[in-house]
Amino acid sequence: MQNADLTVRHGRHWRYIALAAALLLPLLACLLLTWAGAQRLNLKQAQTEASISRNHIERILREAWAAVDAMGPLLSEPCEDAQPVLSRIISMRSYFRALALFDGRQVYCSTLITLPRGTVYQWPADIPTGRWLRLVGGTPLMQGRPALLAGAAGPGERHAMAVIDSQHLQDLLDSVASLNQHHIELKIDGGMMLTSRPAQDPPMAPDGAVSARESFTSEGVPVIIEVSLPGAEVREEWRSLLLVFLPVALVLGCLMAWGVHRLQMQRLSFRDQMQRGMRAGEFHMEYQPIFGIASGRCEGAEALMRWERPGMGAVSPEVFIAAAEAEGIIVALTRHALRLIERDLPLMTLPPGFHLSVNVAADHLRRDDFIDDIETFAARVAPSAPQLVLELTERSLVEDSGRVQLHLRSLRAAGVRIAIDDFGAGYCSLSYLQQFPVDYLKIDKLFIEAITGSEPETPVLDLILALARRLDLAVVAEGVSEQAQLDYLRAHEVTYAQGFLVSRPLRAEAFAQWYRVRGQAPLA
């Protein structure tokens, strides 16, 4: 009694856990997905801002390089000839603070009015070679005012330099960053970093921050734009998404919990439902013809149980038979099936010796009263004189402790025939074929479905057929649905065929009519 109570409590705990999981899983999924969504949305914003910044910065850099390229031919000209051209270049282009021509580190010509023509000014630092860009904190004449320098080397030690007021870049970064209060950094070739204002401290990744980066080269010079979002932005977006989706997840969780509860109640009461269904006559038998391939006529039928629930439709046999085994009422269900067959046989008017296959569960086989049940059934249907065939699963034989073998030998001595159902699809031990009294092998439909085309690849099926011939066992091929399959089976001398090519399962009255019209007619 104590063990039973423990089992009940254990089962109840698992039911509660299942209900809690059904309720909480949508909520947890909502939290995770909305968090990921918030990060994705903010990352998309950051990527958009980085892309906008890149487009504007590339335009400014194109202007800078265009000016530098226009200054190149002037490096071989005296300042008197070059300065008017420099003035015209700077007047036609935006962004520029000054244009200058260098000889070594000396500015010998520029557009600065503070440097009259002919004045020589010494640049305070070495000038890079090749084509270059540099962000600096100021220039010698305007210290403390950042600038972007763009330059290119000319003949000898001469250089052309364009000075771009970085306020243009600063205004760009500030305006883009102000859209969502983000933090933008601009780095050019390892020089100083230009940041949006007010410059926020870069957020830490564990705080929920995300960042986007645009990297490109301008005339071979690396440029990096990075947009960082503070963690507070992500959390705020997350809260906004939760306000929308959390109620939906809560409703979904409640619906899932309700569905799990319904399933639990159905499982808990499946035993009662089946017992009530047996009392209410909801179960009936259908009979699928078994065709003798050599004789060209119907020689038997398999009795198949069906359950029609009023208002709910048919319940799959795979479902209710498995449930009956789990609930411990498979024996009662089998006995009910035998009573239904007994009721149907007088309606079917079958010839003596007609094979009637009945499925028997493993639990029933092991019971002491199994032989009594079968012998009682055989006696009741004796007026119809069918050849009774018991269909067993491979598991029934493999798990035998000795009792099943005794039962089968006793029944076989009384004229009952034994068939192994779905052979080859379950347990792999073949020793039981010699230990047990077996008359028929029913080949699972999976092997029959492999018979396709003009040259089917059926190595497993061929082995089973060879094994059956070696053991002198008749073979019933299940699931035969195509003429090509029947032709293959006939060519390989298979005894019986069962499947939709012959007929679907029929109720007793329909089977009797089918048997009168088509039962003696060859298939093809």
mmCIF file with all atom_site columns, C-alpha atoms in Angstrom, residues 8 11-12 14-15 259-276 322-324 326-328:
data_model
loop_
_atom_site.group_PDB
_atom_site.id
_atom_site.type_symbol
_atom_site.label_atom_id
_atom_site.label_alt_id
_atom_site.label_comp_id
_atom_site.label_asym_id
_atom_site.label_entity_id
_atom_site.label_seq_id
_atom_site.pdbx_PDB_ins_code
_atom_site.Cartn_x
_atom_site.Cartn_y
_atom_site.Cartn_z
_atom_site.occupancy
_atom_site.B_iso_or_equiv
_atom_site.pdbx_formal_charge
_atom_site.auth_seq_id
_atom_site.auth_comp_id
_atom_site.auth_asym_id
_atom_site.auth_atom_id
_atom_site.pdbx_PDB_model_num
ATOM 1  C CA . VAL A 1 8   ? 0.735   7.863  -7.069  1.00 0.00 ? 8   VAL A CA 1
ATOM 2  C CA . GLY A 1 11  ? 3.089   10.329 -10.875 1.00 0.00 ? 11  GLY A CA 1
ATOM 3  C CA . ARG A 1 12  ? 1.328   13.402 -9.499  1.00 0.00 ? 12  ARG A CA 1
ATOM 4  C CA . TRP A 1 14  ? 5.482   14.518 -12.797 1.00 0.00 ? 14  TRP A CA 1
ATOM 5  C CA . ARG A 1 15  ? 2.067   15.796 -13.846 1.00 0.00 ? 15  ARG A CA 1
ATOM 6  C CA . GLY A 1 259 ? -3.831  21.156 -23.381 1.00 0.00 ? 259 GLY A CA 1
ATOM 7  C CA . VAL A 1 260 ? -1.362  19.182 -21.271 1.00 0.00 ? 260 VAL A CA 1
ATOM 8  C CA . HIS A 1 261 ? -3.970  18.922 -18.538 1.00 0.00 ? 261 HIS A CA 1
ATOM 9  C CA . ARG A 1 262 ? -6.497  17.611 -21.058 1.00 0.00 ? 262 ARG A CA 1
ATOM 10 C CA . LEU A 1 263 ? -4.002  15.046 -22.327 1.00 0.00 ? 263 LEU A CA 1
ATOM 11 C CA . GLN A 1 264 ? -3.198  14.018 -18.789 1.00 0.00 ? 264 GLN A CA 1
ATOM 12 C CA . MET A 1 265 ? -6.861  13.620 -17.987 1.00 0.00 ? 265 MET A CA 1
ATOM 13 C CA . GLN A 1 266 ? -7.362  11.563 -21.135 1.00 0.00 ? 266 GLN A CA 1
ATOM 14 C CA . ARG A 1 267 ? -4.429  9.353  -20.241 1.00 0.00 ? 267 ARG A CA 1
ATOM 15 C CA . LEU A 1 268 ? -5.550  8.988  -16.668 1.00 0.00 ? 268 LEU A CA 1
ATOM 16 C CA . SER A 1 269 ? -9.029  8.016  -17.775 1.00 0.00 ? 269 SER A CA 1
ATOM 17 C CA . PHE A 1 270 ? -8.113  6.002  -20.894 1.00 0.00 ? 270 PHE A CA 1
ATOM 18 C CA . ARG A 1 271 ? -8.837  2.799  -19.024 1.00 0.00 ? 271 ARG A CA 1
ATOM 19 C CA . ASP A 1 272 ? -12.285 4.045  -18.068 1.00 0.00 ? 272 ASP A CA 1
ATOM 20 C CA . GLN A 1 273 ? -12.922 5.340  -21.591 1.00 0.00 ? 273 GLN A CA 1
ATOM 21 C CA . MET A 1 274 ? -12.089 1.990  -23.178 1.00 0.00 ? 274 MET A CA 1
ATOM 22 C CA . GLN A 1 275 ? -14.133 0.065  -20.629 1.00 0.00 ? 275 GLN A CA 1
ATOM 23 C CA . ARG A 1 276 ? -17.034 2.413  -21.229 1.00 0.00 ? 276 ARG A CA 1
ATOM 24 C CA . ALA A 1 322 ? -0.744  0.735  -26.822 1.00 0.00 ? 322 ALA A CA 1
ATOM 25 C CA . ALA A 1 323 ? -2.877  2.479  -24.198 1.00 0.00 ? 323 ALA A CA 1
ATOM 26 C CA . ALA A 1 324 ? -4.659  -0.778 -23.357 1.00 0.00 ? 324 ALA A CA 1
ATOM 27 C CA . ALA A 1 326 ? -0.066  0.403  -20.659 1.00 0.00 ? 326 ALA A CA 1
ATOM 28 C CA . GLU A 1 327 ? -3.291  0.525  -18.629 1.00 0.00 ? 327 GLU A CA 1
ATOM 29 C CA . GLY A 1 328 ? -3.358  -3.240 -18.125 1.00 0.00 ? 328 GLY A CA 1
#
